[in-house]
Short mmCIF file of C-alpha atoms in Angstrom, two decimals:
data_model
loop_
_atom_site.label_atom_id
_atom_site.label_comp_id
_atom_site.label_asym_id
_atom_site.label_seq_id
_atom_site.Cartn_x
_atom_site.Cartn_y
_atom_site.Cartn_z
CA UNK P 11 0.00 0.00 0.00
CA UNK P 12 1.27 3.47 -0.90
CA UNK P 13 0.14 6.15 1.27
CA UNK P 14 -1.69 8.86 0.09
CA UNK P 15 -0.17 12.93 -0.20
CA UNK P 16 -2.76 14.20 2.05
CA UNK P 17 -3.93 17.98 0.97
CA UNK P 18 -2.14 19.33 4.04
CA UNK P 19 0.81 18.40 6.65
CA UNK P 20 -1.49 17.61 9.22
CA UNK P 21 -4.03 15.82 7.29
CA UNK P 22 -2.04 12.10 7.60
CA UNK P 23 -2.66 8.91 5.83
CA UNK P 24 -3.42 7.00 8.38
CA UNK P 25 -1.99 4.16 7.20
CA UNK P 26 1.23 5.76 8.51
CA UNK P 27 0.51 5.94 12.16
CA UNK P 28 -0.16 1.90 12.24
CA UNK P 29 2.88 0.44 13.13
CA UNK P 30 3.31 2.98 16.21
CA UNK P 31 -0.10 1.53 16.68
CA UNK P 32 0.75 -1.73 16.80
CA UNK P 33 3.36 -1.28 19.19
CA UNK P 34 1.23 1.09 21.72
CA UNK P 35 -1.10 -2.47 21.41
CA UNK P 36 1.46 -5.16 22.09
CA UNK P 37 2.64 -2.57 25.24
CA UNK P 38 -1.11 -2.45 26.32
CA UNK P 39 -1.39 -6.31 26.69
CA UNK P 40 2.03 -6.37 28.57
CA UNK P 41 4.21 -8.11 25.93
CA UNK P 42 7.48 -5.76 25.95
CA UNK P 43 9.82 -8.00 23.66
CA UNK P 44 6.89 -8.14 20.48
CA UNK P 45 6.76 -4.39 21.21
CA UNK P 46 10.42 -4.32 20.76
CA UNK P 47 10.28 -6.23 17.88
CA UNK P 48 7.33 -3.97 16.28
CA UNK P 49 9.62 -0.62 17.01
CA UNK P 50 12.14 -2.29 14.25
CA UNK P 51 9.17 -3.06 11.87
CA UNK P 52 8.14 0.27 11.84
CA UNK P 53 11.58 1.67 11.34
CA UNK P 54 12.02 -0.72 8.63
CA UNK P 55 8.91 0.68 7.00
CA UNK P 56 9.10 3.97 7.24
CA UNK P 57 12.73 3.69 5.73
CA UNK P 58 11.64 1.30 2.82
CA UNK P 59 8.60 4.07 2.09
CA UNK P 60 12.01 6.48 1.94
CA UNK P 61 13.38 4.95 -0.25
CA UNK P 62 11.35 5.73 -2.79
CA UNK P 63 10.47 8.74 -4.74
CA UNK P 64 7.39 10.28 -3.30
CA UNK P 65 5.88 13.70 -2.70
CA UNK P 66 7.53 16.05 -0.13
CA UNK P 67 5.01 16.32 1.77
CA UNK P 68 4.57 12.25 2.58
CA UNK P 69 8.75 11.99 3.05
CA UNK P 70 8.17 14.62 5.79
CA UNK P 71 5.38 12.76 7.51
CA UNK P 72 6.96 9.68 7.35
CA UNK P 73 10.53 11.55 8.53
CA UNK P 74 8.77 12.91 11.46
CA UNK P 75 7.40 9.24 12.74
CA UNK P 76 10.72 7.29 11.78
CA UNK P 77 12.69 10.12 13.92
CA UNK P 78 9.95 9.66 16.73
CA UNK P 79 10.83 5.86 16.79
CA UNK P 80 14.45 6.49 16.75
CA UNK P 81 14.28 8.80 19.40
CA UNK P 82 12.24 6.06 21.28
CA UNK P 83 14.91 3.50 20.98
CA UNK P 84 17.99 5.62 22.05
CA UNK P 85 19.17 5.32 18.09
CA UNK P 86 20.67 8.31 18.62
CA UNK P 87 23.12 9.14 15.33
CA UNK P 88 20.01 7.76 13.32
CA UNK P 89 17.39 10.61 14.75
CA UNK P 90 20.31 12.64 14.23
CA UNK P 91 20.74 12.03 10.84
CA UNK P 92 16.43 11.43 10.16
CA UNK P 93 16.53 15.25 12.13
CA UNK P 94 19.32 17.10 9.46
CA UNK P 95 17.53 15.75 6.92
CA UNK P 96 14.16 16.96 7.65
CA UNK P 97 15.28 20.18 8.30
CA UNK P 98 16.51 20.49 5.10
CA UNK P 99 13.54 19.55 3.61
CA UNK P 100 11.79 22.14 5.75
CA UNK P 101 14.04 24.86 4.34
CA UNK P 102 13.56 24.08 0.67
CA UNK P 103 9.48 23.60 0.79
CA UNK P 104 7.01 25.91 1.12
CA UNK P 105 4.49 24.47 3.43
CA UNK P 106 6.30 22.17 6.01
CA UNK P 107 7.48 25.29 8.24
CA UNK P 108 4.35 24.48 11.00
CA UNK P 109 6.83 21.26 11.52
CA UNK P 110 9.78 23.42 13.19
CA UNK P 111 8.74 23.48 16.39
CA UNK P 112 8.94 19.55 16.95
CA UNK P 113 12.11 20.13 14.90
CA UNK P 114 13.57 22.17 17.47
CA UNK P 115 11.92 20.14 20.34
CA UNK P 116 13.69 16.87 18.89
CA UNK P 117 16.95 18.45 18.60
CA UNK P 118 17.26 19.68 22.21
CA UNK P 119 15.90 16.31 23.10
CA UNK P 120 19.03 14.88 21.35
CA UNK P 121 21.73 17.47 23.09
CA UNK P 122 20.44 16.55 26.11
CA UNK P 123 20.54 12.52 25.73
CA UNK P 124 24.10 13.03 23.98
CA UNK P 125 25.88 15.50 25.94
CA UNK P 126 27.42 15.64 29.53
CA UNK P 127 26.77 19.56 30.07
CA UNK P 128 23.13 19.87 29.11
CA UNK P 129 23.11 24.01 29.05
CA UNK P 130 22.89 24.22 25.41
CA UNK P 131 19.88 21.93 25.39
CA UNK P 132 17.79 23.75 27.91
CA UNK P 133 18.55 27.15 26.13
CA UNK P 134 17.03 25.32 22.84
CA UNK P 135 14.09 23.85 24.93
CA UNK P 136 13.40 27.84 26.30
CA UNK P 137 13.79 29.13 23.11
CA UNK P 138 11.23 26.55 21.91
CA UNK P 139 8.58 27.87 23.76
CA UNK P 140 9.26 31.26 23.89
CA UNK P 141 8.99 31.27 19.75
CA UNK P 142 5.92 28.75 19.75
CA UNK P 143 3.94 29.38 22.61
CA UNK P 144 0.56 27.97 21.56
CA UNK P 145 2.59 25.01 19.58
CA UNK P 146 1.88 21.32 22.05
CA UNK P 147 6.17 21.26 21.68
CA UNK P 148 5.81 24.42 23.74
CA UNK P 149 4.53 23.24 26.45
CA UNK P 150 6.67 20.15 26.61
CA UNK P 151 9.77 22.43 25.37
CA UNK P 152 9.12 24.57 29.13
CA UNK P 153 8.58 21.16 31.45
CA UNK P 154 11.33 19.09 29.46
CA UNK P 155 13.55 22.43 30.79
CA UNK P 156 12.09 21.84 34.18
CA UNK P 157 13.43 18.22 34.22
CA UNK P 158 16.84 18.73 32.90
CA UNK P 159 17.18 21.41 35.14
CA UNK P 160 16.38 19.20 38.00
CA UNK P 161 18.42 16.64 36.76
CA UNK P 162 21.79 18.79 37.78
CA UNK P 163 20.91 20.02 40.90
CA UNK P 164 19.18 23.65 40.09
CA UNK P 165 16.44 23.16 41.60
CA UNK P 166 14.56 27.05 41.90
CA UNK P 167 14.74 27.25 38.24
CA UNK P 168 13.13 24.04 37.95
CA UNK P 169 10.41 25.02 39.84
CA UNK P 170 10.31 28.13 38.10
CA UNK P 171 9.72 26.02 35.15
CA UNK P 172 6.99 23.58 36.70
CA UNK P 173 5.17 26.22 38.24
CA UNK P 174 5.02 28.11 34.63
CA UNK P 175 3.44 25.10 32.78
CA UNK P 176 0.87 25.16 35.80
CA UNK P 177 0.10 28.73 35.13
CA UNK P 178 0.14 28.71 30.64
CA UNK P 179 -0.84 25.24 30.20
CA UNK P 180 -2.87 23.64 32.55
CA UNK P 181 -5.11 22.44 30.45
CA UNK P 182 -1.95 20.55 28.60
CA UNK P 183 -3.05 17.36 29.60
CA UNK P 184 0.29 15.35 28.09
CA UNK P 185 2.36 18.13 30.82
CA UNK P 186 0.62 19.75 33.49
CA UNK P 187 -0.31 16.80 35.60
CA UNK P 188 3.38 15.50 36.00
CA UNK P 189 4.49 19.25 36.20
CA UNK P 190 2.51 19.76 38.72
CA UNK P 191 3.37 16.16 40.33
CA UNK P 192 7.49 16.98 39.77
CA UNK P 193 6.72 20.74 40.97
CA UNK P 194 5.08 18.92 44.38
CA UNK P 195 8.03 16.67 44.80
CA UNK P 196 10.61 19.67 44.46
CA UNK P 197 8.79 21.54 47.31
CA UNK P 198 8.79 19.12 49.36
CA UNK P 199 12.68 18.47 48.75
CA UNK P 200 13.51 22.42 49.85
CA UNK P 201 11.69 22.51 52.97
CA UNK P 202 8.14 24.00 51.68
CA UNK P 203 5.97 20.43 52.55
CA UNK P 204 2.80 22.88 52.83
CA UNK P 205 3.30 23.83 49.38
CA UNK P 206 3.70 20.55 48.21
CA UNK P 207 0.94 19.12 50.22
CA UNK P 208 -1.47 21.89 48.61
CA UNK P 209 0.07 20.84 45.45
CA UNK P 210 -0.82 17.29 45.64
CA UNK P 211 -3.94 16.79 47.09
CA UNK P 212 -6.20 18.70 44.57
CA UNK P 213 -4.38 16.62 41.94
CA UNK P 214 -6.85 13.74 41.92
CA UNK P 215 -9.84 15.93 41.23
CA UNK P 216 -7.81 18.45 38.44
CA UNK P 217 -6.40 15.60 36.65
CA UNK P 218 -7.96 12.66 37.35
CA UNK P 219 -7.09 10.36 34.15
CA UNK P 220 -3.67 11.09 35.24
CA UNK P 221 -0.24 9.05 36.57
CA UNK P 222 0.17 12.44 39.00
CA UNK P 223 -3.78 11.35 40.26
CA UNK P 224 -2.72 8.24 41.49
CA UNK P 225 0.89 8.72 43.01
CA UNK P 226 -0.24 11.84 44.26
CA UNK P 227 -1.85 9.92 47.64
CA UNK P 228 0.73 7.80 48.13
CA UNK P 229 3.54 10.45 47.64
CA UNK P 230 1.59 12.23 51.31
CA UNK P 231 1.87 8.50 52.57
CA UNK P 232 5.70 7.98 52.02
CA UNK P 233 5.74 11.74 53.64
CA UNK P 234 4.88 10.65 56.49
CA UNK P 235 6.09 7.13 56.74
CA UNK P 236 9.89 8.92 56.55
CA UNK P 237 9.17 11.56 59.29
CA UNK P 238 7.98 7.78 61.19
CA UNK P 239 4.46 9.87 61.81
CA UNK P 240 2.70 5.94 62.22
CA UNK P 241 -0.51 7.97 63.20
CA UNK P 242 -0.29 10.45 59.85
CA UNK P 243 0.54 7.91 57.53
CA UNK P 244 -1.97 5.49 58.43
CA UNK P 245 -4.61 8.18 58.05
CA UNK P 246 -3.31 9.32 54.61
CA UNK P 247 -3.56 5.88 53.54
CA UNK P 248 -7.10 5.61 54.64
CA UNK P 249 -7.35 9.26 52.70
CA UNK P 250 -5.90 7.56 50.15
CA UNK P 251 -8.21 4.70 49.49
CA UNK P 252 -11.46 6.80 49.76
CA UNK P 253 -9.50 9.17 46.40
CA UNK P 254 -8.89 5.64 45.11
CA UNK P 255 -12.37 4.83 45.45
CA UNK P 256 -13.62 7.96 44.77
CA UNK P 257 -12.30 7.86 40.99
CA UNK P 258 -13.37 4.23 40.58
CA UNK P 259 -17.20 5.21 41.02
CA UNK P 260 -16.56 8.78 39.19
CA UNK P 261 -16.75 6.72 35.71
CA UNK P 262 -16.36 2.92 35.81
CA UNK P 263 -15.83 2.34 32.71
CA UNK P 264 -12.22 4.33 31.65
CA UNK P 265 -9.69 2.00 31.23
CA UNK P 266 -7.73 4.23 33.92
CA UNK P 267 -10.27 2.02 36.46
CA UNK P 268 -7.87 -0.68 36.61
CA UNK P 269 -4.60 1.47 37.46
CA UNK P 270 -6.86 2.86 40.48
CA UNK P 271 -7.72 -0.43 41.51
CA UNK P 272 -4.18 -1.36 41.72
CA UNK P 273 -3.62 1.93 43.45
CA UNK P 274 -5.92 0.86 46.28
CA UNK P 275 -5.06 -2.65 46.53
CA UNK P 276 -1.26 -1.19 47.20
CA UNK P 277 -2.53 0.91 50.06
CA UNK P 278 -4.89 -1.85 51.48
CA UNK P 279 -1.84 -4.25 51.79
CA UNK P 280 0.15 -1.31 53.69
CA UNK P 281 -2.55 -1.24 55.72
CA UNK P 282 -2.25 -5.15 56.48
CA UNK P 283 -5.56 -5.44 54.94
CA UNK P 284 -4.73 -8.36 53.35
CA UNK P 285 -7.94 -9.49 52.46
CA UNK P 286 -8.92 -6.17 51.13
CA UNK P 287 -6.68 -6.19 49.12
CA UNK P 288 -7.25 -9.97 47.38
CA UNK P 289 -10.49 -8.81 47.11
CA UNK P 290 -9.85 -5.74 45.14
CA UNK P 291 -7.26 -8.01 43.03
CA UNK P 292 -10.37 -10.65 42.39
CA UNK P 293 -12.11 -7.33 41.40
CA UNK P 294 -9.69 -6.34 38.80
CA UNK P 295 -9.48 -10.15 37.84
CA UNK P 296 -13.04 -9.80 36.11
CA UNK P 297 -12.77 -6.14 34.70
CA UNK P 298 -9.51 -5.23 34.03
CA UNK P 299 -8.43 -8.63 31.64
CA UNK P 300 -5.51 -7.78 29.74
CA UNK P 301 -4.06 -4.58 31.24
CA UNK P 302 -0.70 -4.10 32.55
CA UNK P 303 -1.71 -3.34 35.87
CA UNK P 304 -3.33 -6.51 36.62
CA UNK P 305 -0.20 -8.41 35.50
CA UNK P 306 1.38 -6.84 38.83
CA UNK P 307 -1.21 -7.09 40.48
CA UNK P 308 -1.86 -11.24 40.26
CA UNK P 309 1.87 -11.28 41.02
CA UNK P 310 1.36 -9.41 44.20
CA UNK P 311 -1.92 -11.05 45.10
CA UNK P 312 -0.07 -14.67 44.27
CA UNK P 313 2.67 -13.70 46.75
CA UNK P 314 0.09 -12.62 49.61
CA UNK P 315 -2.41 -15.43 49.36
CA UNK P 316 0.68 -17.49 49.55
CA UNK P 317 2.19 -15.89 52.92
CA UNK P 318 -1.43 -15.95 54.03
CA UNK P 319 -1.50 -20.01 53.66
CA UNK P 320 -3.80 -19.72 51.01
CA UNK P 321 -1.46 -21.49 48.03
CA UNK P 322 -5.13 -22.55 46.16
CA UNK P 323 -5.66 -19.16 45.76
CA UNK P 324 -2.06 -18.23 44.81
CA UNK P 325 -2.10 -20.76 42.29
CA UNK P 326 -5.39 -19.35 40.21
CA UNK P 327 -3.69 -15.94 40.35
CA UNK P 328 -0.56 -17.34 38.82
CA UNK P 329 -2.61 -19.56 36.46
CA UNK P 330 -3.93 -16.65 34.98
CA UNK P 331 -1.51 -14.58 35.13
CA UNK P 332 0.16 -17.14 32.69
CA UNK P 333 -2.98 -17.54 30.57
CA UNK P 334 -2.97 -13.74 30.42
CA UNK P 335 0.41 -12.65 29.77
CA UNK P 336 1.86 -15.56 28.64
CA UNK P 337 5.21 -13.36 26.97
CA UNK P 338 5.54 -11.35 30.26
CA UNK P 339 9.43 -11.42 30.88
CA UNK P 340 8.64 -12.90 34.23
CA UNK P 341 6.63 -15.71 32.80
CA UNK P 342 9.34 -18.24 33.31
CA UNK P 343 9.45 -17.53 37.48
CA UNK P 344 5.93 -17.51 37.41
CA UNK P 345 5.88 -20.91 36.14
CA UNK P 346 8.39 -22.15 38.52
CA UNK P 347 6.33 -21.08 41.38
CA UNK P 348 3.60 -22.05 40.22
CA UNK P 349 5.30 -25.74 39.97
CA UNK P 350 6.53 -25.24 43.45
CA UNK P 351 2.94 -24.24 44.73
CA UNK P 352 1.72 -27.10 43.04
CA UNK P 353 4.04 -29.45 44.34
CA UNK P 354 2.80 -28.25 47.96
CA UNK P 355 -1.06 -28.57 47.27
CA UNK P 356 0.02 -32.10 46.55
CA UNK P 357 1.82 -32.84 49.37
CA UNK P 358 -0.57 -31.34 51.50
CA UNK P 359 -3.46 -33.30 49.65
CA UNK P 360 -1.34 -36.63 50.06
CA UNK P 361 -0.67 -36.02 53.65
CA UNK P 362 -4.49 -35.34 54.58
CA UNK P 363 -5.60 -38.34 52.70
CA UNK P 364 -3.11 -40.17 54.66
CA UNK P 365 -5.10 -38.66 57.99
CA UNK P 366 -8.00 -39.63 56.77
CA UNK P 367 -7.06 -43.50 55.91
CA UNK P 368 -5.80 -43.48 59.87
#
């Protein structure tokens, strides 16, 4: 299949976004290596596609994705080279100028990853969203400056960073949550815990389909647990199971519903709620088939029920965490305690028939 010039830039073929798709799918279901393997497919397609003579336009698209992938997989001199030439192309034809921006974005990106002293790359990354404020590489250009900055040690002007995303982009879903998340965490680190604390707790309701949503409970819970405040900690995890809880029932069917249910069953085992916590597991067992999170989750649940003398239970949870995830990296100790659980049903079976002969 040849894709089709599209009328305009952003107008795609989609045919060219499917094997990112692909991979995003095999990473959904948990299987890293066929992901892996799906990131080389792609690059081989989008390089056998330029190979050919097409229409500017299409070799631009198709420049911009391969350089996304390279970027992805640390192939550094290759998104260097993908990144001169598409810059080039930029220069020479009208039309293609709207892709700068993520130019200049992907080019800091690389200083950073390929350079000790990353100065010159956070210039570029300010620069970037000073000179394309409403651009979506603006907004990551200011908190990808935030992070390298925090990265060696200058911590004020990373918050200075953080706190600007907050302020111009908080409706930048892709930025503003973990902004606000890193901003929280850098507060916290220079003395200001009240700022941080304010930070945090609205997070669950602002950004609730969010990674900041759900470590932002926990984050108050490991507060506490390092200032050995028993009483404070246990009552943020309590807090922190009614958020949990709260987001479950505020729309039950987003696929972020099994990541909160993980969440919960985390904070019900640091409560020594044990069986809370199975039970939350045998929730996600039913709804959440096939996401990441349960794939923990069984794991952890396996290793409880088992502590908790119940290696019946343990066993189902690793039975289907195999029949799940059967490419999971740690399939193979899975199976081997699985084996070993098995091996002590039946000696526990043989020994209570023996009882019952006698």
């Amino acid at each position: 299949y040849q894709p089709i010039r599209p009328p305009r830039l952003q107008s795609e073929d989609p045919f060219l976004s499917l094997p990112e798709a692909t991979v995003r799918l095999y990473r959904d279901a948990g299987d890293t290596e066929s992901a892996r393997k799906e990131q080389d497919c792609a690059l081989g397609y989008y390089r056998e596609m330029l190979a050919k003579p097409i229409d500017p336009l299409l070799v631009a698209q198709a420049l911009v994705r391969m350089m996304r992938v390279e970027l992805e997989l640390q192939k550094w001199d290759a998104a260097f080279q993908s990144l001169d030439r598409l810059e080039s192309l930029v220069k020479r034809t009208p039309g293609l100028a709207e892709i700068m921006p993520e130019l200049q974005f992907s080019r800091a990106r690389l200083l950073a990853a390929t350079r000790k002293d990353p100065t010159e790359a956070i210039a570029l990354m300010d620069r970037v969203q000073v000179d394309n404020p409403e651009s979506p590489f603006g907004a990551r250009a200011l908190f990808e400056a935030g992070v390298l900055l925090e990265r060696i040690g200058k911590k004020p002007e990373a918050l200075d960073r953080y706190r600007a995303v907050a302020t111009k982009y908080s409706d930048r879903l892709d930025v503003a949550p973990v902004a606000a998340f890193r901003r929280a965490m850098l507060e916290e680190q220079t003395g200001n815990w009240e700022a941080a604390k304010n930070t945090l707790e609205p997070l669950p309701v602002q950004y609730p389909l969010s990674e900041a949503a759900v470590e932002a409970p926990m984050a108050v819970v490991r507060r506490y647990v390092r200032l050995g405040n028993k009483d404070a900690a246990e009552a943020a995890l309590v807090k922190a199971v009614e958020t949990y809880r709260g987001l479950i029932a505020r729309d039950t069917t987003t696929s972020w519903g099994a990541i909160y249910r993980w969440a919960m069953a985390r904070c019900q085992m640091a409560q020594n709620d044990w069986g809370g916590a199975l039970e939350t597991v045998d929730e996600m067992s039913k709804k959440d088939i096939g996401h990441p999170a349960l794939g923990q989750a069984l794991l952890e649940a396996a290793g409880t029920a088992n502590r908790h003398n119940q290696k019946d239970r343990a066993r189902k949870y690793l039975e289907l965490f195999l029949a799940t995830y059967p490419k999971s990296p740690v399939a193979p100790d899975a199976r081997r305690e699985l084996g070993e659980l098995e091996e002590a049903l039946a000696r526990s079976g043989a020994g209570k028939e023996k009882s019952s002969e006698t």
